[in-house]
């Protein structure tokens, strides 16, 4: 499982000489407003996948992947009204398939080109469930080799004017589905995959690649038709658990940034797969957000010691570092970025394993606001402006299967 599900990790406090260091999340001068808490409780405390949030046909919706156990039998994809958290519809995973991995990260997209968006969710029924986003009617079931762990991606891979669905199951089988659900191509990595693949033109050749990182430390780029463009090792013991991408230098190719269980955050060139820089933390690093800060590309990463670091994307140097929590924790979901206060600039939002949600200034590391609930968080928040007020709300999935909506002051 990904870093957010790996347990029993010792907490280390890392200090770096010459690095700007700011205080703990508890020193905030602001508080996030709690707007609602959803009702579903799956009877277990291991939910570790983030929801999807979207406004579909004017309906603000949250799609919560709720996992449980066979005894509790509460595994489901639950659609919530984003306005008040009430349940709109649910798809119940059969009891025989109800496990802690029952429903993975969902996505919202128009998979078949009919103008209506669907919600896609990998499940332990060894498939990607495709359902109408508003009413929940099952429209397709895309077969996988095993259960899916990562979010599906919908994009025009082969530039034929139609979007394909890219899904990778936990065993590393990559499948690209046509709009009618048929398989256009597949590739079997034969290694566990926990990091969501990158589907983008990473080498700036005008075509879309699929980049997959696996637990053996290999990262593979597939071309639009499934051919292997390159296959690189990120080093012994580099189990990839999170991955993101952005243009970090002067050449047109994107860089992809991999975070590993050993605490490494490493940037690679998207054209060649060659390593560009690395940053080492205690263990279980996690990445997601990349921003241009004061004209410099900046990668933001967390680690299992409760730290949050801003890394210069051009050379891997540390711009600033802070501690989100000093409580004993097992992991940290990665930071996400969005305009949560409506000022036109992005903020960083970090959810700590101890139940803390904190908002930071990406340029300085200044703590702007916090919220705390005495329930673990194993997945990063999702930001979306679902009420049209110009600022993004913060949707947090807790380990107990409940979702909270938080907002910052405008």
Short mmCIF file of C-alpha atoms in Angstrom, two decimals:
data_model
loop_
_atom_site.label_atom_id
_atom_site.label_comp_id
_atom_site.label_asym_id
_atom_site.label_seq_id
_atom_site.Cartn_x
_atom_site.Cartn_y
_atom_site.Cartn_z
CA UNK A 1 0.00 0.00 0.00
CA UNK A 2 1.02 3.64 -0.39
CA UNK A 3 2.91 5.59 2.28
CA UNK A 4 -0.36 6.67 3.82
CA UNK A 5 -1.09 3.03 4.76
CA UNK A 6 2.34 1.95 5.98
CA UNK A 7 2.45 1.79 9.77
CA UNK A 8 4.86 1.50 12.69
CA UNK A 9 7.39 4.07 11.52
CA UNK A 10 9.61 5.79 14.05
CA UNK A 11 9.24 9.56 14.28
CA UNK A 12 12.43 11.53 13.66
CA UNK A 13 12.82 15.30 13.90
CA UNK A 14 15.17 16.52 11.19
CA UNK A 15 16.92 19.90 11.35
CA UNK A 16 18.74 21.41 8.38
CA UNK A 17 21.44 24.05 8.80
CA UNK A 18 20.84 27.16 6.76
CA UNK A 19 17.18 26.39 6.13
CA UNK A 20 14.43 28.85 7.04
CA UNK A 21 12.49 27.04 9.77
CA UNK A 22 9.05 28.04 11.01
CA UNK A 23 6.80 26.82 13.80
CA UNK A 24 4.25 24.10 14.46
CA UNK A 25 0.68 23.99 13.19
CA UNK A 26 -0.58 24.73 16.70
CA UNK A 27 0.76 28.29 16.50
CA UNK A 28 -1.80 29.38 13.89
CA UNK A 29 -3.62 32.70 14.35
CA UNK A 30 -6.63 31.56 12.25
CA UNK A 31 -9.09 28.72 12.26
CA UNK A 32 -10.75 26.90 9.41
CA UNK A 33 -14.53 26.85 9.56
CA UNK A 34 -16.20 23.43 9.79
CA UNK A 35 -19.23 23.45 7.48
CA UNK A 36 -20.38 19.83 7.76
CA UNK A 37 -19.39 16.27 8.63
CA UNK A 38 -20.83 13.35 6.67
CA UNK A 39 -22.67 10.49 8.36
CA UNK A 40 -21.23 7.25 6.92
CA UNK A 41 -19.18 5.22 9.39
CA UNK A 42 -17.81 1.96 7.95
CA UNK A 43 -16.89 0.53 11.33
CA UNK A 44 -13.15 0.63 10.69
CA UNK A 45 -10.41 3.24 10.92
CA UNK A 46 -8.30 2.53 7.85
CA UNK A 47 -9.82 4.61 5.05
CA UNK A 48 -6.89 5.92 3.04
CA UNK A 49 -8.21 7.14 -0.32
CA UNK A 50 -9.18 10.72 -1.10
CA UNK A 51 -12.61 11.63 -2.49
CA UNK A 52 -13.38 13.24 -5.83
CA UNK A 53 -15.22 16.57 -5.88
CA UNK A 54 -17.01 18.15 -8.85
CA UNK A 55 -19.95 20.28 -9.89
CA UNK A 56 -21.89 18.15 -12.42
CA UNK A 57 -24.88 19.65 -14.27
CA UNK A 58 -25.05 22.31 -11.57
CA UNK A 59 -24.96 19.71 -8.78
CA UNK A 60 -22.04 20.08 -6.31
CA UNK A 61 -21.02 16.51 -5.42
CA UNK A 62 -18.44 14.67 -3.32
CA UNK A 63 -17.66 11.05 -4.16
CA UNK A 64 -16.32 9.28 -1.07
CA UNK A 65 -14.50 5.93 -1.40
CA UNK A 66 -15.54 4.16 1.80
CA UNK A 67 -13.78 0.93 2.71
CA UNK A 68 -14.50 -1.44 5.57
CA UNK A 69 -14.36 -5.17 6.37
CA UNK A 70 -16.54 -8.17 5.60
CA UNK A 71 -17.79 -8.18 9.21
CA UNK A 72 -18.86 -4.54 9.07
CA UNK A 73 -19.95 -4.81 5.40
CA UNK A 74 -19.99 -1.05 4.76
CA UNK A 75 -17.83 -0.80 1.63
CA UNK A 76 -19.26 1.65 -0.88
CA UNK A 77 -18.76 4.51 -3.28
CA UNK A 78 -20.93 7.19 -1.67
CA UNK A 79 -22.08 10.33 -3.48
CA UNK A 80 -22.62 13.25 -1.09
CA UNK A 81 -24.23 16.64 -1.62
CA UNK A 82 -21.28 19.03 -1.35
CA UNK A 83 -23.57 21.71 0.13
CA UNK A 84 -24.53 19.87 3.31
CA UNK A 85 -22.89 16.42 3.24
CA UNK A 86 -26.14 14.50 2.86
CA UNK A 87 -26.08 11.22 0.91
CA UNK A 88 -27.31 11.39 -2.69
CA UNK A 89 -26.66 7.82 -3.79
CA UNK A 90 -24.34 4.92 -3.08
CA UNK A 91 -22.93 1.86 -4.78
CA UNK A 92 -22.38 -0.95 -2.29
CA UNK A 93 -19.42 -3.24 -2.91
CA UNK A 94 -20.53 -6.87 -2.32
CA UNK A 95 -19.68 -8.22 1.10
CA UNK A 96 -17.35 -10.88 -0.35
CA UNK A 97 -15.23 -8.03 -1.78
CA UNK A 98 -15.50 -5.71 1.23
CA UNK A 99 -11.95 -5.02 2.46
CA UNK A 100 -9.85 -2.06 3.53
CA UNK A 101 -8.98 -1.49 -0.17
CA UNK A 102 -12.55 -1.90 -1.45
CA UNK A 103 -12.83 1.46 -3.25
CA UNK A 104 -9.82 3.43 -4.48
CA UNK A 105 -9.35 7.06 -5.57
CA UNK A 106 -12.30 8.06 -7.78
CA UNK A 107 -12.23 10.44 -10.76
CA UNK A 108 -14.94 12.44 -12.55
CA UNK A 109 -14.85 12.68 -16.36
CA UNK A 110 -16.87 12.14 -19.54
CA UNK A 111 -15.61 8.67 -20.43
CA UNK A 112 -17.76 8.00 -23.49
CA UNK A 113 -17.99 11.41 -25.15
CA UNK A 114 -21.75 11.77 -24.71
CA UNK A 115 -21.45 15.11 -22.91
CA UNK A 116 -22.35 13.69 -19.49
CA UNK A 117 -19.73 13.13 -16.83
CA UNK A 118 -19.32 9.87 -14.96
CA UNK A 119 -17.55 8.92 -11.75
CA UNK A 120 -14.92 6.21 -12.10
CA UNK A 121 -13.74 4.18 -9.11
CA UNK A 122 -11.46 1.12 -9.01
CA UNK A 123 -12.79 -1.56 -6.65
CA UNK A 124 -11.89 -4.94 -5.20
CA UNK A 125 -14.29 -6.47 -7.71
CA UNK A 126 -11.21 -6.20 -9.97
CA UNK A 127 -12.71 -3.52 -12.13
CA UNK A 128 -13.16 0.20 -12.62
CA UNK A 129 -16.76 1.00 -11.83
CA UNK A 130 -18.24 3.68 -14.14
CA UNK A 131 -21.45 5.31 -12.90
CA UNK A 132 -23.48 8.35 -13.85
CA UNK A 133 -22.21 11.10 -11.56
CA UNK A 134 -25.59 12.65 -10.71
CA UNK A 135 -27.88 9.65 -10.40
CA UNK A 136 -25.43 6.76 -9.82
CA UNK A 137 -26.65 4.49 -12.62
CA UNK A 138 -23.98 1.91 -13.53
CA UNK A 139 -22.81 2.55 -17.10
CA UNK A 140 -19.79 0.28 -17.42
CA UNK A 141 -17.40 -2.03 -15.60
CA UNK A 142 -13.85 -1.95 -16.95
CA UNK A 143 -12.03 -5.22 -16.12
CA UNK A 144 -8.71 -5.23 -14.25
CA UNK A 145 -6.28 -8.02 -13.40
CA UNK A 146 -6.53 -7.23 -9.70
CA UNK A 147 -8.02 -4.49 -7.56
CA UNK A 148 -7.13 -0.93 -8.46
CA UNK A 149 -5.28 1.31 -6.04
CA UNK A 150 -4.74 4.50 -8.04
CA UNK A 151 -7.04 7.05 -9.64
CA UNK A 152 -8.03 6.36 -13.26
CA UNK A 153 -7.18 9.06 -15.81
CA UNK A 154 -9.34 10.03 -18.80
CA UNK A 155 -7.43 11.64 -21.69
CA UNK A 156 -6.99 11.42 -25.46
CA UNK A 157 -3.93 9.18 -25.45
CA UNK A 158 -3.67 8.48 -29.18
CA UNK A 159 -4.97 11.86 -30.47
CA UNK A 160 -7.90 10.30 -32.32
CA UNK A 161 -10.32 12.88 -30.96
CA UNK A 162 -11.76 10.50 -28.37
CA UNK A 163 -10.75 10.13 -24.74
CA UNK A 164 -9.41 6.86 -23.42
CA UNK A 165 -9.43 5.70 -19.80
CA UNK A 166 -6.06 4.74 -18.32
CA UNK A 167 -6.16 2.43 -15.29
CA UNK A 168 -3.36 0.65 -13.44
CA UNK A 169 -4.17 -2.07 -10.93
CA UNK A 170 -2.21 -2.88 -7.82
CA UNK A 171 -0.19 -5.58 -9.61
CA UNK A 172 1.06 -3.10 -12.19
CA UNK A 173 -1.12 -4.07 -15.13
CA UNK A 174 -1.59 -0.94 -17.27
CA UNK A 175 -4.80 -0.89 -19.32
CA UNK A 176 -6.03 1.73 -21.78
CA UNK A 177 -9.75 1.48 -22.51
CA UNK A 178 -11.57 2.92 -25.53
CA UNK A 179 -14.80 4.91 -24.95
CA UNK A 180 -16.82 1.73 -25.59
CA UNK A 181 -14.94 -0.13 -22.82
CA UNK A 182 -12.78 -2.28 -25.09
CA UNK A 183 -9.06 -2.52 -24.33
CA UNK A 184 -6.85 -0.60 -26.76
CA UNK A 185 -3.61 -1.82 -25.20
CA UNK A 186 -2.22 -3.25 -21.99
CA UNK A 187 1.19 -3.72 -20.42
CA UNK A 188 1.99 -5.83 -17.39
CA UNK A 189 4.62 -4.44 -15.05
CA UNK A 190 4.37 -7.41 -12.65
CA UNK A 191 5.17 -5.16 -9.69
CA UNK A 192 2.91 -3.41 -7.23
CA UNK A 193 1.96 0.15 -8.16
CA UNK A 194 0.81 2.60 -5.45
CA UNK A 195 1.62 5.94 -7.07
CA UNK A 196 -0.96 7.40 -9.46
CA UNK A 197 0.58 7.30 -12.97
CA UNK A 198 1.33 10.46 -14.93
CA UNK A 199 -0.61 10.77 -18.19
CA UNK A 200 0.85 13.73 -20.08
CA UNK A 201 3.29 14.76 -22.77
CA UNK A 202 6.27 14.45 -20.44
CA UNK A 203 8.95 14.50 -23.17
CA UNK A 204 7.48 17.43 -25.15
CA UNK A 205 7.24 15.44 -28.40
CA UNK A 206 3.56 16.30 -28.94
CA UNK A 207 2.31 12.85 -27.92
CA UNK A 208 0.90 11.67 -24.59
CA UNK A 209 2.89 9.25 -22.46
CA UNK A 210 1.86 7.08 -19.51
CA UNK A 211 4.50 7.06 -16.78
CA UNK A 212 4.27 4.32 -14.13
CA UNK A 213 6.39 3.89 -10.98
CA UNK A 214 6.47 0.57 -9.13
CA UNK A 215 7.57 -0.84 -5.78
CA UNK A 216 10.83 -2.22 -7.19
CA UNK A 217 12.09 1.29 -7.87
CA UNK A 218 11.53 1.29 -11.63
CA UNK A 219 9.79 4.05 -13.55
CA UNK A 220 8.56 3.22 -17.05
CA UNK A 221 7.30 5.57 -19.78
CA UNK A 222 4.87 4.08 -22.30
CA UNK A 223 4.11 5.71 -25.64
CA UNK A 224 0.57 6.32 -26.96
CA UNK A 225 0.39 2.81 -28.43
CA UNK A 226 1.90 1.06 -25.40
CA UNK A 227 5.54 0.82 -26.52
CA UNK A 228 8.17 1.28 -23.81
CA UNK A 229 10.05 4.55 -24.36
CA UNK A 230 12.38 4.14 -21.41
CA UNK A 231 12.66 2.22 -18.16
CA UNK A 232 14.76 3.66 -15.33
CA UNK A 233 15.70 2.47 -11.86
CA UNK A 234 15.43 5.03 -9.09
CA UNK A 235 17.83 3.00 -6.96
CA UNK A 236 17.80 0.08 -4.57
CA UNK A 237 15.13 0.34 -1.92
CA UNK A 238 13.36 3.22 -3.66
CA UNK A 239 9.77 2.06 -3.37
CA UNK A 240 7.74 4.70 -5.22
CA UNK A 241 4.56 5.67 -3.38
CA UNK A 242 3.68 9.13 -4.73
CA UNK A 243 4.43 10.89 -8.01
CA UNK A 244 3.73 14.27 -9.60
CA UNK A 245 4.95 16.23 -12.63
CA UNK A 246 5.72 19.81 -13.69
CA UNK A 247 8.17 21.78 -15.81
CA UNK A 248 11.03 22.53 -13.42
CA UNK A 249 13.73 23.82 -15.77
CA UNK A 250 14.34 25.65 -19.05
CA UNK A 251 13.80 22.77 -21.47
CA UNK A 252 10.28 21.99 -22.76
CA UNK A 253 10.07 18.49 -21.28
CA UNK A 254 8.28 18.00 -17.99
CA UNK A 255 10.02 16.61 -14.95
CA UNK A 256 8.36 13.91 -12.91
CA UNK A 257 8.96 13.85 -9.17
CA UNK A 258 8.85 10.57 -7.25
CA UNK A 259 8.50 10.18 -3.48
CA UNK A 260 9.61 6.95 -1.81
CA UNK A 261 9.25 4.98 1.41
CA UNK A 262 12.90 5.72 2.26
CA UNK A 263 12.15 9.45 2.45
CA UNK A 264 13.64 10.44 -0.90
CA UNK A 265 12.01 13.01 -3.18
CA UNK A 266 13.66 12.77 -6.60
CA UNK A 267 13.13 14.70 -9.85
CA UNK A 268 13.72 13.05 -13.24
CA UNK A 269 13.81 14.40 -16.77
CA UNK A 270 10.65 13.40 -18.65
CA UNK A 271 12.47 13.01 -21.99
CA UNK A 272 15.29 10.72 -20.88
CA UNK A 273 14.28 9.50 -17.43
CA UNK A 274 17.62 10.72 -16.05
CA UNK A 275 17.85 11.92 -12.44
CA UNK A 276 18.09 15.69 -11.99
CA UNK A 277 18.13 16.14 -8.21
CA UNK A 278 17.13 14.51 -4.94
CA UNK A 279 16.08 15.53 -1.44
CA UNK A 280 16.24 13.17 1.54
CA UNK A 281 13.91 13.20 4.55
CA UNK A 282 13.40 10.78 7.43
CA UNK A 283 11.08 8.30 5.72
CA UNK A 284 7.81 8.04 3.77
CA UNK A 285 8.05 11.20 1.71
CA UNK A 286 4.95 12.34 -0.22
CA UNK A 287 4.50 14.82 -3.09
CA UNK A 288 1.62 16.36 -5.01
CA UNK A 289 1.71 20.17 -5.17
CA UNK A 290 4.14 22.08 -7.43
CA UNK A 291 3.84 25.87 -7.70
CA UNK A 292 5.71 28.80 -9.18
CA UNK A 293 6.73 30.81 -6.12
CA UNK A 294 8.39 34.18 -6.69
CA UNK A 295 9.20 33.02 -10.22
CA UNK A 296 10.83 29.76 -9.12
CA UNK A 297 9.24 26.32 -9.55
CA UNK A 298 8.79 24.83 -6.09
CA UNK A 299 8.01 21.26 -5.10
CA UNK A 300 6.31 20.72 -1.74
CA UNK A 301 6.80 17.46 0.15
CA UNK A 302 5.94 15.96 3.50
CA UNK A 303 7.59 13.13 5.44
CA UNK A 304 6.81 10.72 8.27
CA UNK A 305 8.43 12.98 10.87
CA UNK A 306 5.60 15.51 10.45
CA UNK A 307 7.65 17.89 8.31
CA UNK A 308 6.68 20.02 5.32
CA UNK A 309 9.43 21.24 3.01
CA UNK A 310 9.54 23.61 0.04
CA UNK A 311 12.13 22.36 -2.48
CA UNK A 312 13.55 24.52 -5.27
CA UNK A 313 12.53 22.66 -8.41
CA UNK A 314 15.58 23.76 -10.37
CA UNK A 315 18.26 22.24 -8.14
CA UNK A 316 16.64 20.45 -5.20
CA UNK A 317 17.78 22.94 -2.56
CA UNK A 318 15.51 23.64 0.42
CA UNK A 319 13.73 26.99 0.41
CA UNK A 320 12.02 26.57 3.78
CA UNK A 321 10.93 23.81 6.14
CA UNK A 322 8.43 23.53 8.98
CA UNK A 323 6.82 20.95 11.25
CA UNK A 324 3.11 20.42 10.74
CA UNK A 325 2.88 18.32 13.88
CA UNK A 326 5.21 17.14 16.63
CA UNK A 327 2.86 14.34 17.69
CA UNK A 328 3.87 10.70 17.12
CA UNK A 329 2.53 9.79 13.68
CA UNK A 330 2.98 7.03 11.12
CA UNK A 331 2.92 8.99 7.86
CA UNK A 332 1.91 12.28 6.22
CA UNK A 333 -0.28 12.69 3.13
CA UNK A 334 1.22 15.10 0.58
CA UNK A 335 0.37 18.82 0.50
CA UNK A 336 -2.11 20.14 -2.07
CA UNK A 337 -2.43 23.65 -3.48
CA UNK A 338 -5.37 25.91 -4.26
CA UNK A 339 -6.88 29.32 -3.59
CA UNK A 340 -8.81 28.62 -0.37
CA UNK A 341 -9.22 32.26 0.74
CA UNK A 342 -10.26 33.82 -2.57
CA UNK A 343 -7.33 36.23 -2.83
CA UNK A 344 -6.28 35.00 -6.27
CA UNK A 345 -3.15 33.22 -5.01
CA UNK A 346 -2.69 29.57 -4.13
CA UNK A 347 -2.18 28.37 -0.58
CA UNK A 348 -0.83 25.03 0.63
CA UNK A 349 -3.16 22.70 2.51
CA UNK A 350 -1.67 19.84 4.51
CA UNK A 351 -3.48 17.08 6.41
CA UNK A 352 -1.43 15.42 9.13
CA UNK A 353 -1.84 11.85 10.32
CA UNK A 354 -2.86 13.13 13.78
CA UNK A 355 -6.02 14.82 12.45
CA UNK A 356 -4.57 18.30 11.89
CA UNK A 357 -5.48 20.24 8.72
CA UNK A 358 -3.24 23.27 8.18
CA UNK A 359 -3.02 26.06 5.61
CA UNK A 360 0.36 27.62 4.75
CA UNK A 361 1.75 30.48 2.68
CA UNK A 362 3.78 28.71 -0.06
CA UNK A 363 6.34 31.53 -0.26
CA UNK A 364 7.27 31.79 3.41
CA UNK A 365 5.91 28.71 5.15
CA UNK A 366 3.83 30.95 7.41
CA UNK A 367 0.96 29.11 9.06
CA UNK A 368 -2.34 30.77 8.17
CA UNK A 369 -5.10 28.59 9.63
CA UNK A 370 -5.73 25.18 11.19
CA UNK A 371 -8.46 22.72 12.09
CA UNK A 372 -8.20 19.61 14.23
CA UNK A 373 -10.32 16.51 14.68
CA UNK A 374 -9.26 13.61 16.89
CA UNK A 375 -9.35 11.10 14.02
CA UNK A 376 -6.43 10.06 11.84
CA UNK A 377 -6.09 11.31 8.26
CA UNK A 378 -4.47 8.98 5.73
CA UNK A 379 -5.36 10.79 2.47
CA UNK A 380 -4.64 14.27 1.19
CA UNK A 381 -7.46 16.87 1.11
CA UNK A 382 -9.26 17.74 -2.11
CA UNK A 383 -9.83 21.42 -2.96
CA UNK A 384 -12.74 22.63 -5.10
CA UNK A 385 -14.94 25.70 -5.38
CA UNK A 386 -18.33 24.00 -5.24
CA UNK A 387 -20.39 27.00 -4.14
CA UNK A 388 -19.11 29.51 -6.71
CA UNK A 389 -17.82 32.05 -4.19
CA UNK A 390 -14.37 32.31 -5.79
CA UNK A 391 -12.52 30.33 -3.12
CA UNK A 392 -11.93 26.60 -2.93
CA UNK A 393 -13.41 24.58 -0.13
CA UNK A 394 -11.35 21.91 1.63
CA UNK A 395 -12.75 18.37 1.60
CA UNK A 396 -11.05 15.95 3.98
CA UNK A 397 -11.52 12.16 4.12
CA UNK A 398 -10.82 10.76 7.58
CA UNK A 399 -9.74 7.24 8.47
CA UNK A 400 -13.19 6.57 9.96
CA UNK A 401 -14.80 7.04 6.51
CA UNK A 402 -16.34 10.41 7.27
CA UNK A 403 -15.80 13.50 5.12
CA UNK A 404 -15.59 17.06 6.40
CA UNK A 405 -15.95 20.28 4.45
CA UNK A 406 -13.80 23.13 5.74
CA UNK A 407 -13.48 26.70 4.54
CA UNK A 408 -11.04 29.55 5.13
CA UNK A 409 -11.95 33.17 5.75
CA UNK A 410 -12.23 35.29 2.60
#
